[in-house]
Coordinates of C-alpha atoms and ligand atoms in Angstrom, one line a residue:
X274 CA 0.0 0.0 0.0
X275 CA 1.7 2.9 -0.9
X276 CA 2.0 6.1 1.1
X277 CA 0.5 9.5 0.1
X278 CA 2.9 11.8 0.5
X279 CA 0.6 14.4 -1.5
X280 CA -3.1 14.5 -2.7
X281 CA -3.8 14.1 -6.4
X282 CA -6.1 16.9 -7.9
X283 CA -9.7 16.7 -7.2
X284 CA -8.7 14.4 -3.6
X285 CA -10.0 16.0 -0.1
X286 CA -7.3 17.4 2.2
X287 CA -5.3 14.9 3.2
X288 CA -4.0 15.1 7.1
X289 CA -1.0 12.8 8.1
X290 CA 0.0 13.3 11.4
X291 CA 3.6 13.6 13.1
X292 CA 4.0 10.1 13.4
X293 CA 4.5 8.1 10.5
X294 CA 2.0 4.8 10.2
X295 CA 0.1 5.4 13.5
X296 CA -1.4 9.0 12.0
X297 CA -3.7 10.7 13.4
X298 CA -5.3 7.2 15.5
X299 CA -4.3 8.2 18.9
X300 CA -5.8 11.6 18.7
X301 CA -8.8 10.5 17.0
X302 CA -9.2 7.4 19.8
X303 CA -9.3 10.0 22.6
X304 CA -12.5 11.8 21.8
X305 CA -13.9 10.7 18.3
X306 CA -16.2 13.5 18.0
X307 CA -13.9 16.5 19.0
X308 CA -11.4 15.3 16.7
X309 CA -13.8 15.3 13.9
X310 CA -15.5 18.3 14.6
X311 CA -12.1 19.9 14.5
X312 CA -10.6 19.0 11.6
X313 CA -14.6 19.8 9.7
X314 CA -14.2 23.4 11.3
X315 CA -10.5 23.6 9.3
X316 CA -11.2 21.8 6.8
X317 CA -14.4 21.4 5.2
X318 CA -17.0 18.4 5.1
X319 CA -14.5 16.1 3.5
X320 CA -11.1 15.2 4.3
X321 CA -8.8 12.3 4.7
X322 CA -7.6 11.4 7.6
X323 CA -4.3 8.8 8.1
X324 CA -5.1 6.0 10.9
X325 CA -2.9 3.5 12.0
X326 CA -1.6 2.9 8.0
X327 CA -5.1 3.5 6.3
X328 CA -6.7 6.4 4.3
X329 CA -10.1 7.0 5.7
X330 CA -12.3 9.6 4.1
X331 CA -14.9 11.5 6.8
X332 CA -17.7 12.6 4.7
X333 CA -19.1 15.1 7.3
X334 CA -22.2 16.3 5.9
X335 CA -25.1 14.3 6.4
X336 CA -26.9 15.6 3.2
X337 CA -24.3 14.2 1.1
X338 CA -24.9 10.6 2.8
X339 CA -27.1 9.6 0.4
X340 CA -24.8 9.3 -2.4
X341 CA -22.6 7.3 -0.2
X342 CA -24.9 4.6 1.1
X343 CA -26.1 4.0 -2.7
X344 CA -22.7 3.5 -3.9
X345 CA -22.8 -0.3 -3.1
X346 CA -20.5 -1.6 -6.4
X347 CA -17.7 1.0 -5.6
X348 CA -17.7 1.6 -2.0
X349 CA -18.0 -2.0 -0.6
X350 CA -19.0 -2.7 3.2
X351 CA -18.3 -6.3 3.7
X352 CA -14.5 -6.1 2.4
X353 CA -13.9 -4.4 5.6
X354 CA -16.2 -6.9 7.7
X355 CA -15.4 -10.0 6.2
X356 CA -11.9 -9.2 7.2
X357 CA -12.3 -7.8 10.7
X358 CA -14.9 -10.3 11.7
X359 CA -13.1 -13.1 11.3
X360 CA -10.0 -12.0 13.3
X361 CA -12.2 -10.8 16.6
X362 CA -14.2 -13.7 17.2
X363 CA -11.7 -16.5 15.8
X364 CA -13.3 -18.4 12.9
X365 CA -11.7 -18.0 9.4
X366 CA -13.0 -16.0 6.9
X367 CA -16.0 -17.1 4.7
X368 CA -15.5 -15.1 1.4
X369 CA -11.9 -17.2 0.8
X370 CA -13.4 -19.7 -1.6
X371 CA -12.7 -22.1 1.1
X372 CA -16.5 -22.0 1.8
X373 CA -18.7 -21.1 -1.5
X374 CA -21.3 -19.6 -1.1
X375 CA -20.9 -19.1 2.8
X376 CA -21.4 -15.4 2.5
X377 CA -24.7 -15.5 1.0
X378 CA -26.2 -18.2 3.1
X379 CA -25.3 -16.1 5.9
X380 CA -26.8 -13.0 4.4
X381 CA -29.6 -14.9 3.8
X382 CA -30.5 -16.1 7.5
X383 CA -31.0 -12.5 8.6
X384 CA -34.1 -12.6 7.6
X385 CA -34.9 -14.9 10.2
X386 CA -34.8 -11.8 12.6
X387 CA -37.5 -10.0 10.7
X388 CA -41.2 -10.7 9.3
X389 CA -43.1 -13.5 10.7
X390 CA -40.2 -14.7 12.6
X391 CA -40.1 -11.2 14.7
X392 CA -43.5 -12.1 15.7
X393 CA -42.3 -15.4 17.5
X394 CA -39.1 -14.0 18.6
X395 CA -40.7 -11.2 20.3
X396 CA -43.2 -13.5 21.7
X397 CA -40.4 -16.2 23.3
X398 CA -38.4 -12.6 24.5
X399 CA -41.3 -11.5 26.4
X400 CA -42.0 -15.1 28.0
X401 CA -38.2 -15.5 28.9
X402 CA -37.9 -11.9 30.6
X403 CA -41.4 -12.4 32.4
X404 CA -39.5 -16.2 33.5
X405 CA -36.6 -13.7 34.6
X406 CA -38.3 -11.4 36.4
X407 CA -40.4 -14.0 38.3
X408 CA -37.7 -15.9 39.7
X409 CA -35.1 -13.0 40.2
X410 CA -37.2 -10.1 41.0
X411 CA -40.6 -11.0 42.0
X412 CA -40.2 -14.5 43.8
X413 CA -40.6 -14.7 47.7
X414 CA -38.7 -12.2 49.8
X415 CA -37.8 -10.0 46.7
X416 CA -39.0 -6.4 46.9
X417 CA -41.7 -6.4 48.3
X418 CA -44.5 -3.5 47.9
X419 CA -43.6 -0.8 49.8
X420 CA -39.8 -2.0 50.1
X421 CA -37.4 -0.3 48.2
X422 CA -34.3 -2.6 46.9
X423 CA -31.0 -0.9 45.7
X424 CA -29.4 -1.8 42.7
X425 CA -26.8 -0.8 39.7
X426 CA -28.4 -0.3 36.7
X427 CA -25.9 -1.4 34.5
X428 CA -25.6 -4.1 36.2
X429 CA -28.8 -5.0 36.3
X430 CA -29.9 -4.1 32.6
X431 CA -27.0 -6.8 32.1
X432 CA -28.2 -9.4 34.1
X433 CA -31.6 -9.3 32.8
X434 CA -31.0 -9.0 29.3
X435 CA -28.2 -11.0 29.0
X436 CA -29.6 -13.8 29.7
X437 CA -33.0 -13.6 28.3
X438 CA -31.7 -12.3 25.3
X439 CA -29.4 -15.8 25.4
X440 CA -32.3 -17.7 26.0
X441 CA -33.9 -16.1 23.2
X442 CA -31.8 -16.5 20.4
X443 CA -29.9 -19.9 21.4
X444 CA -32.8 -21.7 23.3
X445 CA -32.7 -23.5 26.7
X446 CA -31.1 -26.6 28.2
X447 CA -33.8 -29.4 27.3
X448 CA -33.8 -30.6 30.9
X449 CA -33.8 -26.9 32.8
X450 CA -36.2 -23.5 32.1
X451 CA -32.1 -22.2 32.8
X452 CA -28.5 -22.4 31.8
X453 CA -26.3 -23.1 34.8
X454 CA -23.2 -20.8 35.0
X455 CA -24.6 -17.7 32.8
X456 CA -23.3 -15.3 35.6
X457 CA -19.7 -16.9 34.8
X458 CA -20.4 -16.6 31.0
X459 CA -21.4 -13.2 31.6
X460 CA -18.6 -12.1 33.2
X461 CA -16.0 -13.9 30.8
X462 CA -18.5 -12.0 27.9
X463 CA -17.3 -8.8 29.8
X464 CA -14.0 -9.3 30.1
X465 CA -13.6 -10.3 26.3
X466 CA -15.8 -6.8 25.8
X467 CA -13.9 -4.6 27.4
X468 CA -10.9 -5.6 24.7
X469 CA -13.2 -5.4 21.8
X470 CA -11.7 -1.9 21.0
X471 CA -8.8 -3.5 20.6
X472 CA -9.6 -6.6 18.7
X473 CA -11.4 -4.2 15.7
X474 CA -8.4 -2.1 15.7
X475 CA -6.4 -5.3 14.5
X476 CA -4.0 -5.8 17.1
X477 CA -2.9 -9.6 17.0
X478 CA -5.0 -11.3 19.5
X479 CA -1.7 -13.3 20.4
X480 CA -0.5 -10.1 22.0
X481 CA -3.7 -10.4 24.5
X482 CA -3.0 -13.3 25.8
X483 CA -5.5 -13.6 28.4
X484 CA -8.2 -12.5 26.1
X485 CA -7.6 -15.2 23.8
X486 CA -7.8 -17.9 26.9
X487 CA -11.7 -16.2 27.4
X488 CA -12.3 -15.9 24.1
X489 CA -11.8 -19.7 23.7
X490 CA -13.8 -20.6 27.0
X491 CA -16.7 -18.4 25.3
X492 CA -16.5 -20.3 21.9
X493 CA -16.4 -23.6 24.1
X494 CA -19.8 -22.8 25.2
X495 CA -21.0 -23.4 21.6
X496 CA -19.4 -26.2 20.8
X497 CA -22.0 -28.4 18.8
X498 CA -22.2 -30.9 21.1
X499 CA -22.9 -28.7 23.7
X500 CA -25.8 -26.8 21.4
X501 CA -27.7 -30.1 20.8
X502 CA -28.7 -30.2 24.1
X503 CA -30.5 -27.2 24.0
X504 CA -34.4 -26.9 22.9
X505 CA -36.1 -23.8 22.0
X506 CA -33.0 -22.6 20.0
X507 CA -34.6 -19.8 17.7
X508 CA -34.8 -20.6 13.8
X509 CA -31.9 -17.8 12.9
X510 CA -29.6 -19.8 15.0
X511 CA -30.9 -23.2 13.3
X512 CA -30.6 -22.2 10.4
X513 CA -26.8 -21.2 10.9
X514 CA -26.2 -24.2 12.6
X515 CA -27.6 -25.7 9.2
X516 CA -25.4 -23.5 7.0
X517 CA -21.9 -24.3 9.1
X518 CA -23.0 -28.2 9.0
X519 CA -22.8 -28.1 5.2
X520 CA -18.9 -27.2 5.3
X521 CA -16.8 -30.0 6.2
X522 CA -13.7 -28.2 6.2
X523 CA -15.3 -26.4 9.2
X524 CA -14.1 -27.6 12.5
X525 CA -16.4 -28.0 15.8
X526 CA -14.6 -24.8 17.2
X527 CA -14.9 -22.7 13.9
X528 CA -18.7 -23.2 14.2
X529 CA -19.0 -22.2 17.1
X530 CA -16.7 -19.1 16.8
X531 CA -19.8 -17.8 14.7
X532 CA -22.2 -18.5 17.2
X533 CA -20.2 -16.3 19.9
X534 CA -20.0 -14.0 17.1
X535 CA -23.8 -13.8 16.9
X536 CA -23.6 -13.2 20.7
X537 CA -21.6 -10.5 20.6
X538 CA -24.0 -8.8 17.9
X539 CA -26.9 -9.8 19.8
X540 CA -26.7 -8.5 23.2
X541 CA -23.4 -5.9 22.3
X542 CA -25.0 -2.8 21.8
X543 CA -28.7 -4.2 23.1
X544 CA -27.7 -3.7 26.8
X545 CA -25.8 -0.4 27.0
X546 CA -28.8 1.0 24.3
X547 CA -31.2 -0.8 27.3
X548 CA -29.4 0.9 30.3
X549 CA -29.7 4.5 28.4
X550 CA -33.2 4.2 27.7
X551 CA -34.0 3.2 31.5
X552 CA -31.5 5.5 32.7
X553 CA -33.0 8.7 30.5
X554 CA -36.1 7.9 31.6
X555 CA -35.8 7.3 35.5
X556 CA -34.2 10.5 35.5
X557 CA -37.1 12.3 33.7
X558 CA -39.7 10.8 36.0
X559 CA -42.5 13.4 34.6
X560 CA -41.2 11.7 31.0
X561 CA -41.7 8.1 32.8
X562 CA -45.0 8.8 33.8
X563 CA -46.0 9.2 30.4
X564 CA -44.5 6.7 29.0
X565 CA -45.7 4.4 32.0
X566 CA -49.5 5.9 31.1
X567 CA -49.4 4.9 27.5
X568 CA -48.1 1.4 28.3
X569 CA -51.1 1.1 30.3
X570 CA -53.5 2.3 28.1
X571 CA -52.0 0.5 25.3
X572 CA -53.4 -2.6 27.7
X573 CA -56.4 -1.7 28.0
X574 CA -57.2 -0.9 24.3
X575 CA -56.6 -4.5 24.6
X576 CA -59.2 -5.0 27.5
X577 CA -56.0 -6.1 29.5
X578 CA -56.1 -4.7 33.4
X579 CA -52.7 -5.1 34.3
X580 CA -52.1 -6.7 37.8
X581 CA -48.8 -7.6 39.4
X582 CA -49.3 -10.9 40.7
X583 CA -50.6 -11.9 36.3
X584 CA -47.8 -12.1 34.1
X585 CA -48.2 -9.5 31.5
X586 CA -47.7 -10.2 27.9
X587 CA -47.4 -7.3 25.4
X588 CA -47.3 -8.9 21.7
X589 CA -45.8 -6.8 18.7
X590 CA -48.6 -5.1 17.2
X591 CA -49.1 -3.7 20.8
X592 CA -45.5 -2.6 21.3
X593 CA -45.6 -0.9 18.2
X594 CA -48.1 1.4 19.3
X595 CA -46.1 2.7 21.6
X596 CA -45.0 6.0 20.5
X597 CA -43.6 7.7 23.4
X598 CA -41.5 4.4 24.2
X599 CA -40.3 4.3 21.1
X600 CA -39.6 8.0 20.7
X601 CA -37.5 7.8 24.2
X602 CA -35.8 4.6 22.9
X603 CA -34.4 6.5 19.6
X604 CA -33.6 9.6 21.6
X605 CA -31.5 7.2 24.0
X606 CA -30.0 5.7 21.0
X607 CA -29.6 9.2 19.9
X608 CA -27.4 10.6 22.2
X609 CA -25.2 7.6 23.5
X610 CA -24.9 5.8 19.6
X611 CA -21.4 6.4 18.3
X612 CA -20.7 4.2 15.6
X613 CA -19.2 4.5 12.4
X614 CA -20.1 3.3 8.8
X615 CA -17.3 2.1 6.7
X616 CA -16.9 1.0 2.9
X617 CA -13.9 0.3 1.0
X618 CA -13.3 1.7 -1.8
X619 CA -13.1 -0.8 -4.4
X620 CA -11.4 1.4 -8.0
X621 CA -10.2 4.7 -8.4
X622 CA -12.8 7.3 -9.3
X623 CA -14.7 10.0 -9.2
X624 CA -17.3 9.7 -5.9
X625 CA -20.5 12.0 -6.6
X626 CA -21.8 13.7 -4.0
X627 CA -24.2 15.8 -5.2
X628 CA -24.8 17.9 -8.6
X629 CA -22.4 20.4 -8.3
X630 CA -19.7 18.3 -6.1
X631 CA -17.3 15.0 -6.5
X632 CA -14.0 14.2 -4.9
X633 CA -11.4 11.6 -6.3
X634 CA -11.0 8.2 -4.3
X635 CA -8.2 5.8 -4.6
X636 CA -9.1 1.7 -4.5
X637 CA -8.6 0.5 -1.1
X638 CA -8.9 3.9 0.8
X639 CA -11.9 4.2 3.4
X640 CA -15.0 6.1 3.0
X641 CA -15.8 6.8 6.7
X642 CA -19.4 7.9 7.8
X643 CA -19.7 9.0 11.4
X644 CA -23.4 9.8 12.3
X645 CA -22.8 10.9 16.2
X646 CA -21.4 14.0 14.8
X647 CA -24.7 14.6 12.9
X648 CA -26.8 13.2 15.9
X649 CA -25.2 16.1 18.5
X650 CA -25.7 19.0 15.4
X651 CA -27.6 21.9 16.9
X652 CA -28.7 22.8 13.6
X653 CA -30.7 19.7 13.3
X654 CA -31.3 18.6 16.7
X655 CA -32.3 21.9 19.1
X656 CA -30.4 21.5 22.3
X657 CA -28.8 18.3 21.2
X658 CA -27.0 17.3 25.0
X659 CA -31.1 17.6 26.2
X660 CA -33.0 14.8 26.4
X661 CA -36.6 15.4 25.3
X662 CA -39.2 12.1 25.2
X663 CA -40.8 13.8 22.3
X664 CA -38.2 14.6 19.7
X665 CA -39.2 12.2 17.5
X666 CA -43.2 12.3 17.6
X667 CA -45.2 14.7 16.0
X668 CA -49.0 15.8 15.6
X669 CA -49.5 11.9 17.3
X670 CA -47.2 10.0 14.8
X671 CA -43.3 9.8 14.4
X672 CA -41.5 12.4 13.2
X673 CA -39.2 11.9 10.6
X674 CA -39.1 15.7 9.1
X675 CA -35.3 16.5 10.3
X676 CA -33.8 19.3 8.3
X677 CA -30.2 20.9 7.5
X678 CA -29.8 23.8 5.5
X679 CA -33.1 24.1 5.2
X680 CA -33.4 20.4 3.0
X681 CA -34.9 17.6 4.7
X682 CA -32.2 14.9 5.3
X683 CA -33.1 11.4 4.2
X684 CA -30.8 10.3 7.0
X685 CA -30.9 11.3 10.6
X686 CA -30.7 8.7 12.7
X687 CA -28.5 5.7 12.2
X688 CA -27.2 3.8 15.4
X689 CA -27.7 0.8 13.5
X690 CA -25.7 1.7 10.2
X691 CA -26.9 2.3 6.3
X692 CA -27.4 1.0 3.4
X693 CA -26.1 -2.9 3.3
X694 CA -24.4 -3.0 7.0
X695 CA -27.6 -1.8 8.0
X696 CA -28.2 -4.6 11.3
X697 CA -30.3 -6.8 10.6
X698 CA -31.6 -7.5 14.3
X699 CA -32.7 -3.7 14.9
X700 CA -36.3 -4.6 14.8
X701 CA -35.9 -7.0 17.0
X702 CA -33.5 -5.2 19.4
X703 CA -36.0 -2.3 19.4
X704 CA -38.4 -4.7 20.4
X705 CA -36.4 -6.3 23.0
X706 CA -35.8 -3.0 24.6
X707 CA -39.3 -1.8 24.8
X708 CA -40.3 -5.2 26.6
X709 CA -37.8 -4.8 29.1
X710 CA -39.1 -1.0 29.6
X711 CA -42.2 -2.1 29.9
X712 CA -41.5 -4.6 32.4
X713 CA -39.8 -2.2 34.5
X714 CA -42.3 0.8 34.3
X715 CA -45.7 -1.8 34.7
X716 CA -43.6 -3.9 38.3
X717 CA -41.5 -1.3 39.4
X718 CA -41.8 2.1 41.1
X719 CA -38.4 3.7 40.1
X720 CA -35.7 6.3 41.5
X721 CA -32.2 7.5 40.9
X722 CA -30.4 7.2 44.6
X723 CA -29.8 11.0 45.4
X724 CA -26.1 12.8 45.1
X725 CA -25.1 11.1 42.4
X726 CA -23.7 13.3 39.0
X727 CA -24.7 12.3 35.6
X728 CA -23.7 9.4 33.7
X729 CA -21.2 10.2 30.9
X730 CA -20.1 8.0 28.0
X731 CA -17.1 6.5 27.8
X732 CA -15.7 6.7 24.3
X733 CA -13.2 3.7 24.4
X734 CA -15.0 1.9 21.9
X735 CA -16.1 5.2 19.5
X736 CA -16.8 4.5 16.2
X737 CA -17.8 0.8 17.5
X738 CA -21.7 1.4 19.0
X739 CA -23.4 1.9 21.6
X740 CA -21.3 3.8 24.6
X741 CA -21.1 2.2 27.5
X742 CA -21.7 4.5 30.6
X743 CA -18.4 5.8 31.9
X744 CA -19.3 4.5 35.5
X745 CA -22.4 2.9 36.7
X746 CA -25.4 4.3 38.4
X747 CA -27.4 3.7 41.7
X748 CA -30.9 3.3 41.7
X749 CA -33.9 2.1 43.9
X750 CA -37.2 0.3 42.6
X751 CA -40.0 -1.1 44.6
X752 CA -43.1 -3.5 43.6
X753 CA -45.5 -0.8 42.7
X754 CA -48.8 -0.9 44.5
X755 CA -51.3 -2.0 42.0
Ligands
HEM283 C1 -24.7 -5.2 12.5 C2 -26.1 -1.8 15.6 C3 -28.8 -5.1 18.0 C4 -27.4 -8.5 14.8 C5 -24.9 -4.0 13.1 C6 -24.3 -2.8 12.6 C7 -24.7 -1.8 13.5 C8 -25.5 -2.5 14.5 C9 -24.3 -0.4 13.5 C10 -23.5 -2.6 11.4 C11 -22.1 -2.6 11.6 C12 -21.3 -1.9 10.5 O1 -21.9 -1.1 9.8 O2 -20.1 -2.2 10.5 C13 -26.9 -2.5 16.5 C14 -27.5 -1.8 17.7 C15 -28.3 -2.7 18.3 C16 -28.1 -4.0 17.6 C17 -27.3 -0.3 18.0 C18 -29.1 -2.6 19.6 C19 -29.5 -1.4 20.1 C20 -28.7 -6.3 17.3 C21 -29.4 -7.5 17.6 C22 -29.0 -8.5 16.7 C23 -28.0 -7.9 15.8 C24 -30.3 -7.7 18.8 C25 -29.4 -9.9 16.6 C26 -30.3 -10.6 17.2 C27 -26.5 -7.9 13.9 C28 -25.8 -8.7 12.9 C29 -25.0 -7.7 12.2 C30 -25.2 -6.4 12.9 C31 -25.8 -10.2 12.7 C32 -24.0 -8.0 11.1 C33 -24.6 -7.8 9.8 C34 -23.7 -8.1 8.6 O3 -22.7 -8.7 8.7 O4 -24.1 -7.6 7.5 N1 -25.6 -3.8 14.2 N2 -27.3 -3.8 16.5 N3 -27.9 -6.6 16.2 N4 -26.1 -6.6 13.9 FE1 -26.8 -5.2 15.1

């Protein structure tokens, strides 16, 4: 790859850094966002940035994303995917022509996450997190009415949606409702998070030695012979299991490497988008309240009087009436969402933007989108640090009018991606999330503990997701009086 000492004419500004190879990545891994809105203030909405030995392109200006995300021949997103991938969760890459038509196969099982299959996914989600809270939360000697229990919320956003989310998606041991030793697999799950950054970045596994001793004991877990124990495995994860069966160059621990993969793209992002949305909303109790009010009437459209000691089922053509929910949900997503959208550049040419504007792009350079930047812009989001519940509802409906120099941007919220790396599972993750809210809001009186300042993000994994909070919060919740 050779170095660009120089741009060529009609190529953005091209910004290098002191230190040759690394570039500009240290800087830009401290605060993402500031670095970016920097270099846009000096430079423009396009420029090229040098990172750790790669060309990456910002195109700033959310109006111009359109052009971008339609470009799918040129600017390719599952180059960069297919390599990364691979390398972070251990299982060797499907697009070598060791495994025909792998690729595709996979491709093809998302849809097992959407359509008629959300309907029973969001059906077995609700009946493991009602299972959940039973046991854990609403069994004998557990909060009581009237009692007030302490907790983290993190933590207990984790708990809870870890493991249903697991018992979800991979199904349940055929002799127990529960897996034995999920805290432990939880906790490994962390541990191999926390060193994600790293892994995306590229740096050699090998070189994180105890990571790759977790890594392995989390790929263990879904070894096959492990996984055809388990009943009530959802039909995405059969039909995977299906698709790896078919390649006998595959071995037992290569399988399962994709199945922790899934993991990590199932409940990765879910639970710190889960512990926004519950923390945004505890702290705006008079936004709660209304959210808690149209949960509630959303039942009893349905003739359903909610009662603690009945478990309470909400099925998806109820949860997607609920507009408030699902306005505080995006806002959450909104304002903690940080990740970026990447496509290789597969030719030289001459990337269109718009009529009057194109910029020259060399094969193999990096087209980099990063949509926080445009999710904290004043001009299009009023007071963009503020939460407000209602941001995105309007006259009773959602609003999607979102404007930027005075043009209405196709684009304005994208936590989960564009174009074809949009996720496949964010129907289902929204789902997810507005079950466990609704859990919460209907069993549970809720509080912030007092003296406590606000959560911040921690931008360690920018450009990679959802933020995780920068240090956990205390809260109190108490079996509402019903
Ligand atoms: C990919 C976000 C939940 C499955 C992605 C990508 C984003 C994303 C941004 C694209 C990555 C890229 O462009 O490089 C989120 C967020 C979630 C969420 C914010 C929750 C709030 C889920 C859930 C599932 C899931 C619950 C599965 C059950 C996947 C898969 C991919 C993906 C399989 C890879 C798609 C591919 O290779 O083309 N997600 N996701 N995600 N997500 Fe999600």
């Amino acid at each position: 790859y050779c170095l660009k000492v120089s741009t060529r004419e009609g190529e953005p500004p091209l910004i290098n850094g002191w230190i040759p190879y690394i570039g500009k990545a240290l800087e830009f891994g401290q605060d993402a966002n500031r670095f970016l809105d920097k270099h846009k203030r000096k430079f423009g909405d396009i420029f090229t940035v040098q990172m750790a030995g790669k060309y990456m392109t910002f195109v700033m200006d959310p109006l111009l994303f359109p052009n971008i995300i339609k470009h799918g021949r040129q600017l390719d997103f599952h180059e960069f995917s297919n390599k990364v991938a691979p390398m972070t969760f251990g299982y060797p890459p499907t697009n070598s022509g060791k495994f025909p038509h792998m690729q595709e196969q996979i491709s093809r099982s998302f849809q097992l996450l959407q359509g008629d299959n959300l309907t029973v996914l969001t059906e077995s989600m609700m009946g493991n997190l009602m299972l959940l809270l039973r046991q854990d939360y609403l069994g004998e000697g557990a909060g009581r009415e009237g009692c007030w229990r302490k907790s983290r919320m993190y933590e207990f956003c984790n708990s809870l949606m870890f493991e249903a989310t697991f018992l979800t998606m991979y199904g349940r041991p055929v002799t127990a409702p529960r897996h034995s030793g999920t805290s432990d697999l939880r906790e490994d799950f962390a541990r191999f998070d926390s060193m994600f950054p790293l892994l995306i970045a590229q740096i050699p596994i090998g070189l994180l030695r105890r990571t790759k001793t977790i890594r392995q004991k989390l790929i263990n877990y879904f070894l096959p012979h492990r996984m055809s124990c388990w009943s009530h495995t959802s039909q995405f994860i059969k039909r995977r299991s299906e698709v790896l069966e078919q390649y006998d160059t595959l071995r037992d621990t290569d399988k399962a490497a994709h199945h922790f993969a899934i993991l990590w793209a199932s409940v990765g992002n879910t639970i710190p988008a889960c512990f926004w949305s519950m923390y945004y909303l505890v702290s705006h109790p008079e936004a709660l309240e209304v959210v808690r009010q149209e949960i509630h009437d959303v039942l009893k459209l349905s003739e359903v009087e909610f009662s603690s000691d009945r478990d309470v089922t909400l099925s998806r053509e109820q949860l997607d009436k609920l507009l408030f929910l699902e306005s505080a949900i995006n806002e959450s997503l909104r304002l903690s969402s940080a990740s970026m959208n990447i496509r290789v550049v597969q030719e030289d040419f001459s990337l269109r933007l718009n009529a009057e504007r194109s910029v020259a792009v060399r094969k193999g350079d990096i087209i980099a989108l990063y949509p926080q930047s445009m999710h904290m812009d004043p001009e299009i989001y009023e007071e963009p640090q503020t939460f407000r519940l209602d941001r995105y509802i309007q006259d009773g409906r959602e609003k999607t009018d979102f404007f930027k120099d005075g043009q209405k941007l196709k684009y304005y919220l994208m936590p989960f991606g564009s174009g074809s790396s949009m996720c496949p599972g964010r129907y289902f993750a929204i789902n997810e999330i507005k079950q466990f809210l609704c859990m919460m809001l209907l069993y549970f009186d809720l509080q912030l503990e007092a003296g406590q300042s606000r959560a911040t993000l921690d931008s360690s994994r920018a450009g990679l997701g959802i933020l995780l909070p920068a240090q956990d919060v205390s809260f109190r919740y108490r079996l509402r009086a019903v």
